Coordinates of C-alpha atoms in Angstrom, one line a residue:
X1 CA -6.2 9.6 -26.5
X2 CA -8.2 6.8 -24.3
X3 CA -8.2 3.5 -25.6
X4 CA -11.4 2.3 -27.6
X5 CA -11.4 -1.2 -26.1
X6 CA -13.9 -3.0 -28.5
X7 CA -10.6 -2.2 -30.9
X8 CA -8.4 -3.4 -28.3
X9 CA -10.4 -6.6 -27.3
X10 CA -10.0 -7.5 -31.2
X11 CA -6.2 -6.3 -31.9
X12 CA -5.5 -7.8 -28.7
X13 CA -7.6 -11.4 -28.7
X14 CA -9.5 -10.2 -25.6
X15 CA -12.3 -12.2 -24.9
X16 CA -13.4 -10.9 -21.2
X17 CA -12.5 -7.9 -19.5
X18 CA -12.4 -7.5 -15.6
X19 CA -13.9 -4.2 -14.5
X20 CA -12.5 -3.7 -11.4
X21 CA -12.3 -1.8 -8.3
X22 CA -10.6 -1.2 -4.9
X23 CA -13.0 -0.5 -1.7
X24 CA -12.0 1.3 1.0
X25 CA -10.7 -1.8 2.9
X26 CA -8.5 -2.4 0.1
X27 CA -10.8 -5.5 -1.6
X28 CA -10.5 -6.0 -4.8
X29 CA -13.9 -6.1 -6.5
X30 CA -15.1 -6.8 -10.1
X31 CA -17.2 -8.1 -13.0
X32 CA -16.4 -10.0 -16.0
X33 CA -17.4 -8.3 -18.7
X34 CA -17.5 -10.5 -22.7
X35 CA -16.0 -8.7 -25.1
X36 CA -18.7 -8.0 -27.0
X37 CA -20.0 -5.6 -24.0
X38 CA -17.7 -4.1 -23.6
X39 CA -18.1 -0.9 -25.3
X40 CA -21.3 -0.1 -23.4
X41 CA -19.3 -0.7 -20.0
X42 CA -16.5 1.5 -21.4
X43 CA -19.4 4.9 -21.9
X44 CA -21.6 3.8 -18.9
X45 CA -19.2 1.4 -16.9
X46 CA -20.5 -1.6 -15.0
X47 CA -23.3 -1.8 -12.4
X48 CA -22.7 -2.6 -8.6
X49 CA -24.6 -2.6 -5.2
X50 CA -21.9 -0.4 -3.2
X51 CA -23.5 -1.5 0.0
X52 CA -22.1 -5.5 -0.7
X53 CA -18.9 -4.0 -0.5
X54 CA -16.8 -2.1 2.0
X55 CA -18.1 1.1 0.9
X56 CA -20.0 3.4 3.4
X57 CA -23.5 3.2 1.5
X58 CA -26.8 1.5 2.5
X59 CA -29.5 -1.0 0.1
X60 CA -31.4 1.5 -0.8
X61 CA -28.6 3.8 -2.6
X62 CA -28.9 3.7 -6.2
X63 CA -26.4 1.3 -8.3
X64 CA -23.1 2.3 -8.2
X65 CA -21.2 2.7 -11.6
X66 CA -17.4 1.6 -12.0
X67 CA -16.1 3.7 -15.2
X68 CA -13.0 1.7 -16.7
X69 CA -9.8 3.6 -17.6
X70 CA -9.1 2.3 -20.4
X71 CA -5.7 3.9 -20.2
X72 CA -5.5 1.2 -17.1
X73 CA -6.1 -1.9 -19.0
X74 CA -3.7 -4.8 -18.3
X75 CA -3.9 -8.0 -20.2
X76 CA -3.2 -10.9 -17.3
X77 CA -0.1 -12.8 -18.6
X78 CA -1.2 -15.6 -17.4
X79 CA -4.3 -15.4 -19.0
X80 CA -3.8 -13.3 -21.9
X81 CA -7.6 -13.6 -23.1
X82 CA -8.2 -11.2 -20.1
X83 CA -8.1 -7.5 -19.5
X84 CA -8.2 -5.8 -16.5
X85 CA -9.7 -2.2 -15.9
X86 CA -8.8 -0.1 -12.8
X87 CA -12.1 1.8 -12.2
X88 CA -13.6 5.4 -11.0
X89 CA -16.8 5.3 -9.0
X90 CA -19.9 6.6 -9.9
X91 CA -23.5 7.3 -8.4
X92 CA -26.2 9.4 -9.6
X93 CA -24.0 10.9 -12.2
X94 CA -21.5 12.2 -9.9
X95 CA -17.9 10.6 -8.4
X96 CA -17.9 8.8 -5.1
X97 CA -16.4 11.5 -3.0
X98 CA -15.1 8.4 -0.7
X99 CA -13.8 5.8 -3.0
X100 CA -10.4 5.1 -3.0
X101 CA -8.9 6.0 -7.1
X102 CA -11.4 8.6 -7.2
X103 CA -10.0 10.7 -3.5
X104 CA -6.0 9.8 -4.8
X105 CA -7.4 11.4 -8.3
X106 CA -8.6 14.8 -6.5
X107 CA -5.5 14.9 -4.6
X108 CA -3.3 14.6 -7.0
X109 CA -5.3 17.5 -9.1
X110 CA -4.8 20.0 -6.1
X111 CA -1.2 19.1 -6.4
X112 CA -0.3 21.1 -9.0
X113 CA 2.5 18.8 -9.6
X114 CA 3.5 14.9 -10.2
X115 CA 4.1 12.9 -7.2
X116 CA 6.1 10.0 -8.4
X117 CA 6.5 7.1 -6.3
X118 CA 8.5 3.4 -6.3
X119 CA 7.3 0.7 -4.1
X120 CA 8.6 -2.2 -2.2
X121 CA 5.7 -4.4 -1.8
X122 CA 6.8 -7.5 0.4
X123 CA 4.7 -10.4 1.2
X124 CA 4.9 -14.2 2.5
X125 CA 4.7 -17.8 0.5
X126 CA 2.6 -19.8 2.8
X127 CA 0.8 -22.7 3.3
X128 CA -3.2 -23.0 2.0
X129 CA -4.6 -21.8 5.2
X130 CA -1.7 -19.2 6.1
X131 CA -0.3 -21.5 9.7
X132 CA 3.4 -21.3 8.4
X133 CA 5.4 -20.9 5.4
X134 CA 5.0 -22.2 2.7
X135 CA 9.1 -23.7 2.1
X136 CA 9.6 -25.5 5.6
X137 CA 13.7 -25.5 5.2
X138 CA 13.5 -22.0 4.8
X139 CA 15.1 -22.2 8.6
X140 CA 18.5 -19.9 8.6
X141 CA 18.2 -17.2 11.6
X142 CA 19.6 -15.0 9.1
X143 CA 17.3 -15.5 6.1
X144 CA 17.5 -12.1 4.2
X145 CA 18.9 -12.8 0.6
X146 CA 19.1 -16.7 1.6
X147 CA 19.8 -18.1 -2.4
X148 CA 18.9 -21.3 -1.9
X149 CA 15.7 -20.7 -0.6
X150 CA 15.2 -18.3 -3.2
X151 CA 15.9 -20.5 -5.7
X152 CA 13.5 -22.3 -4.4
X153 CA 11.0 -20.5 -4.9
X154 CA 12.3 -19.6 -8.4
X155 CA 9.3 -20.9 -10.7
X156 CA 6.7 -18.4 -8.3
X157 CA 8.9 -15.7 -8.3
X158 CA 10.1 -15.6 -11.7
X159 CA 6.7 -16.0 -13.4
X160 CA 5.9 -12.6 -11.4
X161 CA 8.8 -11.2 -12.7
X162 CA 8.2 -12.9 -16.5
X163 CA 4.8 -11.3 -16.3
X164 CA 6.2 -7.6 -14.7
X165 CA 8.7 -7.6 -18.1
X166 CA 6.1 -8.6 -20.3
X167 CA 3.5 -5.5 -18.9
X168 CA 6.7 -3.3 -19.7
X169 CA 6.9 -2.8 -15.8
X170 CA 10.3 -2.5 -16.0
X171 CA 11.5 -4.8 -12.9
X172 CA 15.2 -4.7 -11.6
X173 CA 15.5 -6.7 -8.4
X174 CA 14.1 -9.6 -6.5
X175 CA 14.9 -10.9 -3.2
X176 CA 14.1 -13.0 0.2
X177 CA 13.5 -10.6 2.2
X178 CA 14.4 -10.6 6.5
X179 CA 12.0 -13.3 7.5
X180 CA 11.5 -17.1 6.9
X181 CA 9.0 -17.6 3.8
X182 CA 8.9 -13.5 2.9
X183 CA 10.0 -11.9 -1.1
X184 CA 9.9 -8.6 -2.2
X185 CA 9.8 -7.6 -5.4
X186 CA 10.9 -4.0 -7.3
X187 CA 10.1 -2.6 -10.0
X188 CA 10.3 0.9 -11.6
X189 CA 8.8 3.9 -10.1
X190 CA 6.4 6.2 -11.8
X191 CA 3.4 8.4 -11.4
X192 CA 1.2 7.9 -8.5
X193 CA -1.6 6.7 -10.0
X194 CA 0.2 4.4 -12.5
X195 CA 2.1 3.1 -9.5
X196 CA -0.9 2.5 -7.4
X197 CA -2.8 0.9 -10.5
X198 CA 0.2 -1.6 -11.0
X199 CA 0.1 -2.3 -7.2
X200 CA -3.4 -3.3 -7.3
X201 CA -2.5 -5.1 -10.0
X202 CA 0.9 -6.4 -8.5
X203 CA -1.3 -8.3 -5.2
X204 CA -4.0 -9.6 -7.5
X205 CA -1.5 -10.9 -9.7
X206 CA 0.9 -12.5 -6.9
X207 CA -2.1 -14.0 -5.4
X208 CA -3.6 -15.5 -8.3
X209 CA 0.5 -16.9 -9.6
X210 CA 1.3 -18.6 -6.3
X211 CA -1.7 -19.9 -6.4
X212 CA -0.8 -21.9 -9.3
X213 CA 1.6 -22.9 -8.0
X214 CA -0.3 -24.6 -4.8
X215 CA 0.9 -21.5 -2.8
X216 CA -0.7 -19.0 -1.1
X217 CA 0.7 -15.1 -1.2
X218 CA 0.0 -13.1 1.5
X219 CA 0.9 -9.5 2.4
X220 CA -0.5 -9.8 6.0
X221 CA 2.0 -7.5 8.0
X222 CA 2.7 -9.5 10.8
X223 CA 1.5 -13.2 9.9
X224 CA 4.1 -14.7 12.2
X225 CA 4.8 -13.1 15.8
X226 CA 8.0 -14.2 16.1
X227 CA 9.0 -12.9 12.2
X228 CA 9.8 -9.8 10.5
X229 CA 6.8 -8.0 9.2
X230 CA 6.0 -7.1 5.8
X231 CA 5.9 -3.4 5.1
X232 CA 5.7 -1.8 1.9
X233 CA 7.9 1.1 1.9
X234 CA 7.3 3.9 -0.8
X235 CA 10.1 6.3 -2.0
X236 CA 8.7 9.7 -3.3
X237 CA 9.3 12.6 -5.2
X238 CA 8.0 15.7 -6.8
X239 CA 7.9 16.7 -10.1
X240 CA 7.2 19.6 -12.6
X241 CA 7.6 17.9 -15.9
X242 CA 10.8 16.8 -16.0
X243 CA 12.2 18.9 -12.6
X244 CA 12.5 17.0 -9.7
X245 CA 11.3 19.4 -7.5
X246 CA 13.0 17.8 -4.6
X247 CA 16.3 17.6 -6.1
X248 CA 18.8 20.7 -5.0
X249 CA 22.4 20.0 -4.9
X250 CA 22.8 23.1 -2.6
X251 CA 20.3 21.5 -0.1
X252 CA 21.5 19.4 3.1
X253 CA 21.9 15.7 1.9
X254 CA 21.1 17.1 -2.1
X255 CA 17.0 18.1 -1.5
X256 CA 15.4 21.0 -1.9
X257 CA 13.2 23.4 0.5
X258 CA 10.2 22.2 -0.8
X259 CA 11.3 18.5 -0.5
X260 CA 11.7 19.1 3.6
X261 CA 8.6 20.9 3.6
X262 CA 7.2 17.6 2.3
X263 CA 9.0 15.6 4.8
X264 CA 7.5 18.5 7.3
X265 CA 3.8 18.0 6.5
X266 CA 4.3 13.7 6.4
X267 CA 6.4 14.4 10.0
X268 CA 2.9 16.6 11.9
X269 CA 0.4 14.1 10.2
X270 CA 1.4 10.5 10.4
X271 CA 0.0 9.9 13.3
X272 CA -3.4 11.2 11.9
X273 CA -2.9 9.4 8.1
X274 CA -1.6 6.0 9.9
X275 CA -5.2 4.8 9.7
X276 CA -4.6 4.8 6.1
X277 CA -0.8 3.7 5.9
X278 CA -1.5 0.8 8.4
X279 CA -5.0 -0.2 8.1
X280 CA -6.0 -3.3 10.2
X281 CA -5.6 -4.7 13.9
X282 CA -2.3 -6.6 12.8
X283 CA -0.5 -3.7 11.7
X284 CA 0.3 -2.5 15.2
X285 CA 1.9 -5.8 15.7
X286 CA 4.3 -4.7 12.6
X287 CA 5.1 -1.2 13.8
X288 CA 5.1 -2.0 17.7
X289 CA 6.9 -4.9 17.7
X290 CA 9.2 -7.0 19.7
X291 CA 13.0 -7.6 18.5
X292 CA 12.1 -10.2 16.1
X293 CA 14.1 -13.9 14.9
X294 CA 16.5 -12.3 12.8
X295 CA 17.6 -9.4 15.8
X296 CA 15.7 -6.1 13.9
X297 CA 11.7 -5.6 13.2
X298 CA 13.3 -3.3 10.0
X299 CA 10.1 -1.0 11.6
X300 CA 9.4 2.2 13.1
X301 CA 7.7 3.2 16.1
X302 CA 8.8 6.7 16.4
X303 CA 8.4 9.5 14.0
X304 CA 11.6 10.6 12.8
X305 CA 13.7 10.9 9.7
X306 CA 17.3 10.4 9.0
X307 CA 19.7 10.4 6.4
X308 CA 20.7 6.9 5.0
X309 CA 19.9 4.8 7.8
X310 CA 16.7 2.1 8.0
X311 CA 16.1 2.4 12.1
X312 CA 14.2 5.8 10.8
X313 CA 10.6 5.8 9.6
X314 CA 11.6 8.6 7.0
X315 CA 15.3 7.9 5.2
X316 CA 16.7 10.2 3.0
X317 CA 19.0 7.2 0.8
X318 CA 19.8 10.0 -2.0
X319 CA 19.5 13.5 -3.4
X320 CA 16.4 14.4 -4.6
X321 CA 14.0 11.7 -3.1
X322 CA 12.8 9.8 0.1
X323 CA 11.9 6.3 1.6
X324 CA 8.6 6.6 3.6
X325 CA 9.1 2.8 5.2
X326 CA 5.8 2.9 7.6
X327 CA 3.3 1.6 5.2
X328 CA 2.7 -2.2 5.5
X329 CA 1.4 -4.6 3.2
X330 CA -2.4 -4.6 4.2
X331 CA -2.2 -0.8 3.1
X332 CA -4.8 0.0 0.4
X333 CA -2.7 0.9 -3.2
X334 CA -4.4 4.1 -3.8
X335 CA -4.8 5.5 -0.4
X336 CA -1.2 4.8 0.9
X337 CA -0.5 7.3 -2.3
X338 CA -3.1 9.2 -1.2
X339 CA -2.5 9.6 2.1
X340 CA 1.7 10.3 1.5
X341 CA 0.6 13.1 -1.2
X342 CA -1.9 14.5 1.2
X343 CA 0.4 15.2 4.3
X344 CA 3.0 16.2 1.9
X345 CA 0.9 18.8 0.8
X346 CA 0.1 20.1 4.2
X347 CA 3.4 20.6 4.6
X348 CA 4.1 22.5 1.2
X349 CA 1.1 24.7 2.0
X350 CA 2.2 25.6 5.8
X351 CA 5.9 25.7 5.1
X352 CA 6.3 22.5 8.1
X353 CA 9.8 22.3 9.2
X354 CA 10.4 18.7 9.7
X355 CA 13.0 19.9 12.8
X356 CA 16.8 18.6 12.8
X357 CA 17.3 14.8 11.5
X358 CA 18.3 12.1 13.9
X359 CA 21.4 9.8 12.8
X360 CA 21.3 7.6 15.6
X361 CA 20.4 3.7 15.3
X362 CA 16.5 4.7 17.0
X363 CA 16.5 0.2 17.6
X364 CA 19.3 0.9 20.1
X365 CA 19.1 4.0 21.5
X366 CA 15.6 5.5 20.7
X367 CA 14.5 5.3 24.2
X368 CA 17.2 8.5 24.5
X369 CA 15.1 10.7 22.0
X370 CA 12.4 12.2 24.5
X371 CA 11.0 14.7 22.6
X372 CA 9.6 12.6 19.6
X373 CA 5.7 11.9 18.4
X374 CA 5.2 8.2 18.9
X375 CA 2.9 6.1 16.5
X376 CA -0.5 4.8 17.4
X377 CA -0.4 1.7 19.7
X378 CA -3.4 0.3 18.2
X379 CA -6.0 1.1 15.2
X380 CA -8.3 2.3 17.5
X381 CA -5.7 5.2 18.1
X382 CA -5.1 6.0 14.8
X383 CA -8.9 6.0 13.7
X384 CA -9.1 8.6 16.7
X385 CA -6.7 10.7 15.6
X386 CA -7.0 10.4 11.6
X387 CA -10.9 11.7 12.3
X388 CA -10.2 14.3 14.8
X389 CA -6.9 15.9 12.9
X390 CA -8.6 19.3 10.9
X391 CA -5.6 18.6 8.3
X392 CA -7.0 14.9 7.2
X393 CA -10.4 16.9 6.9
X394 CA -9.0 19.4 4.7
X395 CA -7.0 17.4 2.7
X396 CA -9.3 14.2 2.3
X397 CA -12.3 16.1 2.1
X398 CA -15.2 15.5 5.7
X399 CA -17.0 12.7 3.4
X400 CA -14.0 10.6 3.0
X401 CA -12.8 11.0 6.5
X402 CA -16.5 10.0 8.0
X403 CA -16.7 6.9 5.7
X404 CA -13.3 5.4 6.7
X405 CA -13.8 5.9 10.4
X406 CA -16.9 4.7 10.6
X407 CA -16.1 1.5 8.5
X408 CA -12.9 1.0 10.1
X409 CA -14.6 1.8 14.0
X410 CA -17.0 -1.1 12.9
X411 CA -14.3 -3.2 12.0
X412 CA -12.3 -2.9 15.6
X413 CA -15.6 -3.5 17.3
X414 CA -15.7 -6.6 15.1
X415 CA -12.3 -7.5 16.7
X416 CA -12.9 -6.2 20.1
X417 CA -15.8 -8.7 20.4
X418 CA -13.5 -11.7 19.8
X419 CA -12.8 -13.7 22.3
X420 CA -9.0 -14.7 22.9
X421 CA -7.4 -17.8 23.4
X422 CA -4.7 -15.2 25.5
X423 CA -7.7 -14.0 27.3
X424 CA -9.0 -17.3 28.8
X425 CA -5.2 -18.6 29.6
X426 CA -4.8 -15.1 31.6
X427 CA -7.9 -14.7 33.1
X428 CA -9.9 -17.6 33.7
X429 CA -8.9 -17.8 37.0
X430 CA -8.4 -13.8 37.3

């Protein structure tokens, strides 16, 4: 049964709650509700003008409505007087076909079945205004799983973890990851929803920690040119109750029909969902990439999958599950789920054979595999191709696919209008 949360604001010592949602651009957006309000918000939810925020709507729409789950609600640890709601959006008594938790909601409905899903969200501890990291002897060429200059950041990253224990998140690792200044954190994987809720959560709550602490947490994918990005790999299965539908010990490497049928659909479509996995102008500096300080960008350009090898952009590390490692940080929570769930589901539906895996190291001999879909170079190419693919359509539904591109085509010709520093020093005197 849904939580009554005028009985959990007084069991709980709630004084405000934070009725929140995610926009298509992957903001964060919300009101701060008193406690005493509450119970109206929870029946009607919380008024908005969708237009101030990046959703594709205009002044004149009517308000827009964000519903709390209370099945969502989060007390912040380090601010235990607060609750935070993950919301649904509403407008004229109807969903918003386009907003993010409402489109991974319908997906996950045509499913049929539970797509469960762990994540490995990693991000950078830099300065105030993002120039370099944050820990300036954090120096070794080498840097992944560098202990002292985790331990130096021990008080930042163990309040995360503190908080992740106390939310019942169950966390079991935490680590510098490849590049100067960069963490990851783990923690238990779960249903899609639940696990894009908690990664909304997890980035507002990293954010706000480090902050603190006089530190900034960003999960920009390719802050520093000369650094590892930070992706934010997701590892996915199926699930019929308690049936991993993936799982067959028969199967080549332990998984199922179904579970390379999956892999199938995510193989034809990621060039037409990578609008969604790798949302802004800096995440083709991630994925197309230069050898980086440490000697490996740990990211694919190529769309392949392998067995337990990390040069792939699909691995397949155990039976009955696989690591989808083309996401990046900037990717928005519920529509990297989304968008993993909806080619997946192509694939069920069409019976997509994902072809014979490659074990070869693709960072040293790739350039020998000719026959292999590249990724977009750019987001112009992969707002192209997610709004021309007929399977993104189907899936997403035309509404969703129309708002995206056109907010996202807006946001390149934002970029394309800006005037580089590059540009001058090369063609001033062109």
């Amino acid at each position: 049964m849904a939580i009554d949360l005028q009985e959990a604001a007084r069991d709980r010592g709630i004084k405000y709650f934070l009725i929140s949602y995610t926009d298509l651009f992957g903001a964060q957006r919300a009101k701060l509700v008193p406690a005493g309000a509450i119970g109206d918000m929870q029946k009607a939810g919380a008024g908005f003008a969708g237009f101030a925020t990046w959703l594709d709507m205009s002044p004149s729409d009517s308000d827009l409505f964000a519903k709390p789950d209370p099945n969502s609600l989060i007390q912040l640890p380090w601010k235990p007087e607060v609750g935070w709601l993950a919301s649904d959006l509403w407008m004229d008594g109807k969903e918003v076909e386009h907003a993010p938790r409402n489109t991974l909601k319908r997906l996950i409905a045509r499913s049929g079945h539970e797509m469960k899903s762990g994540i490995e969200p990693e991000m950078f501890l830099v300065n105030a205004d993002g120039t370099q990291i944050s820990d300036l002897s954090d120096t070794a060429e080498k840097p992944c799983y560098d202990q002292q200059a985790l331990m130096r950041r021990y008080d930042v990253i163990t309040e995360i973890c503190d908080a992740m224990v106390q939310l019942g998140w169950k966390p079991y690792q935490n680590d510098h990851e490849d590049a100067n200044g960069q963490f990851e954190m783990n923690w238990n994987y779960g249903p899609a929803l639940q696990t894009a809720d908690q990664h909304a959560f997890y980035k507002f709550m990293a954010r706000s920690i480090a902050e603190k602490h006089g530190l900034r947490a960003t999960f920009m994918p390719k802050p520093f040119v000369n650094l590892t990005g930070s992706g934010c790999h997701a590892h996915v299965s199926l699930w019929d109750g308690k049936t991993n539908l993936f799982e067959d010990p028969a199967g080549e490497l332990g998984v199922s029909e179904l579970g390379y049928h999956f892999i199938g659909g995510l193989m034809h479509n990621t060039d037409a969902i990578c609008a969604l996995t790798n949302p802004t102008v800096n995440s083709y500096k991630r994925i197309n990439a230069p050898r980086t300080a440490s000697g490996a960008t740990w990211a694919p350009n190529s769309i392949t999958y392998t067995g337990n090898n990390r040069t792939h952009m699909i691995r397949i590390p155990d039976a009955g599950r696989f690591e989808f490692r083309l996401g990046d940080g900037a990717a928005n929570p519920y529509l990297l789920q989304a968008a993993i769930l909806a080619a997946g589901l192509d694939g069920i539906e069409n019976k997509r054979d994902p072809g014979k895996r490659l074990d070869i190291n693709m960072y040293t001999d790739g350039h020998t595999v000719t026959d292999c879909k590249k990724l977009p170079l750019n987001l112009l190419d992969a707002i192209r191709t997610f709004e021309s693919s007929p399977a993104t359509k189907a899936m997403f539904g035309e509404e969703f696919v129309a708002a995206y591109a056109k907010l996202k085509t807006v946001e390149w010709n934002n970029y394309a209008r800006h005037l580089t520093q590059w540009e001058r020093d090369n063609t001033l005197d062109c």
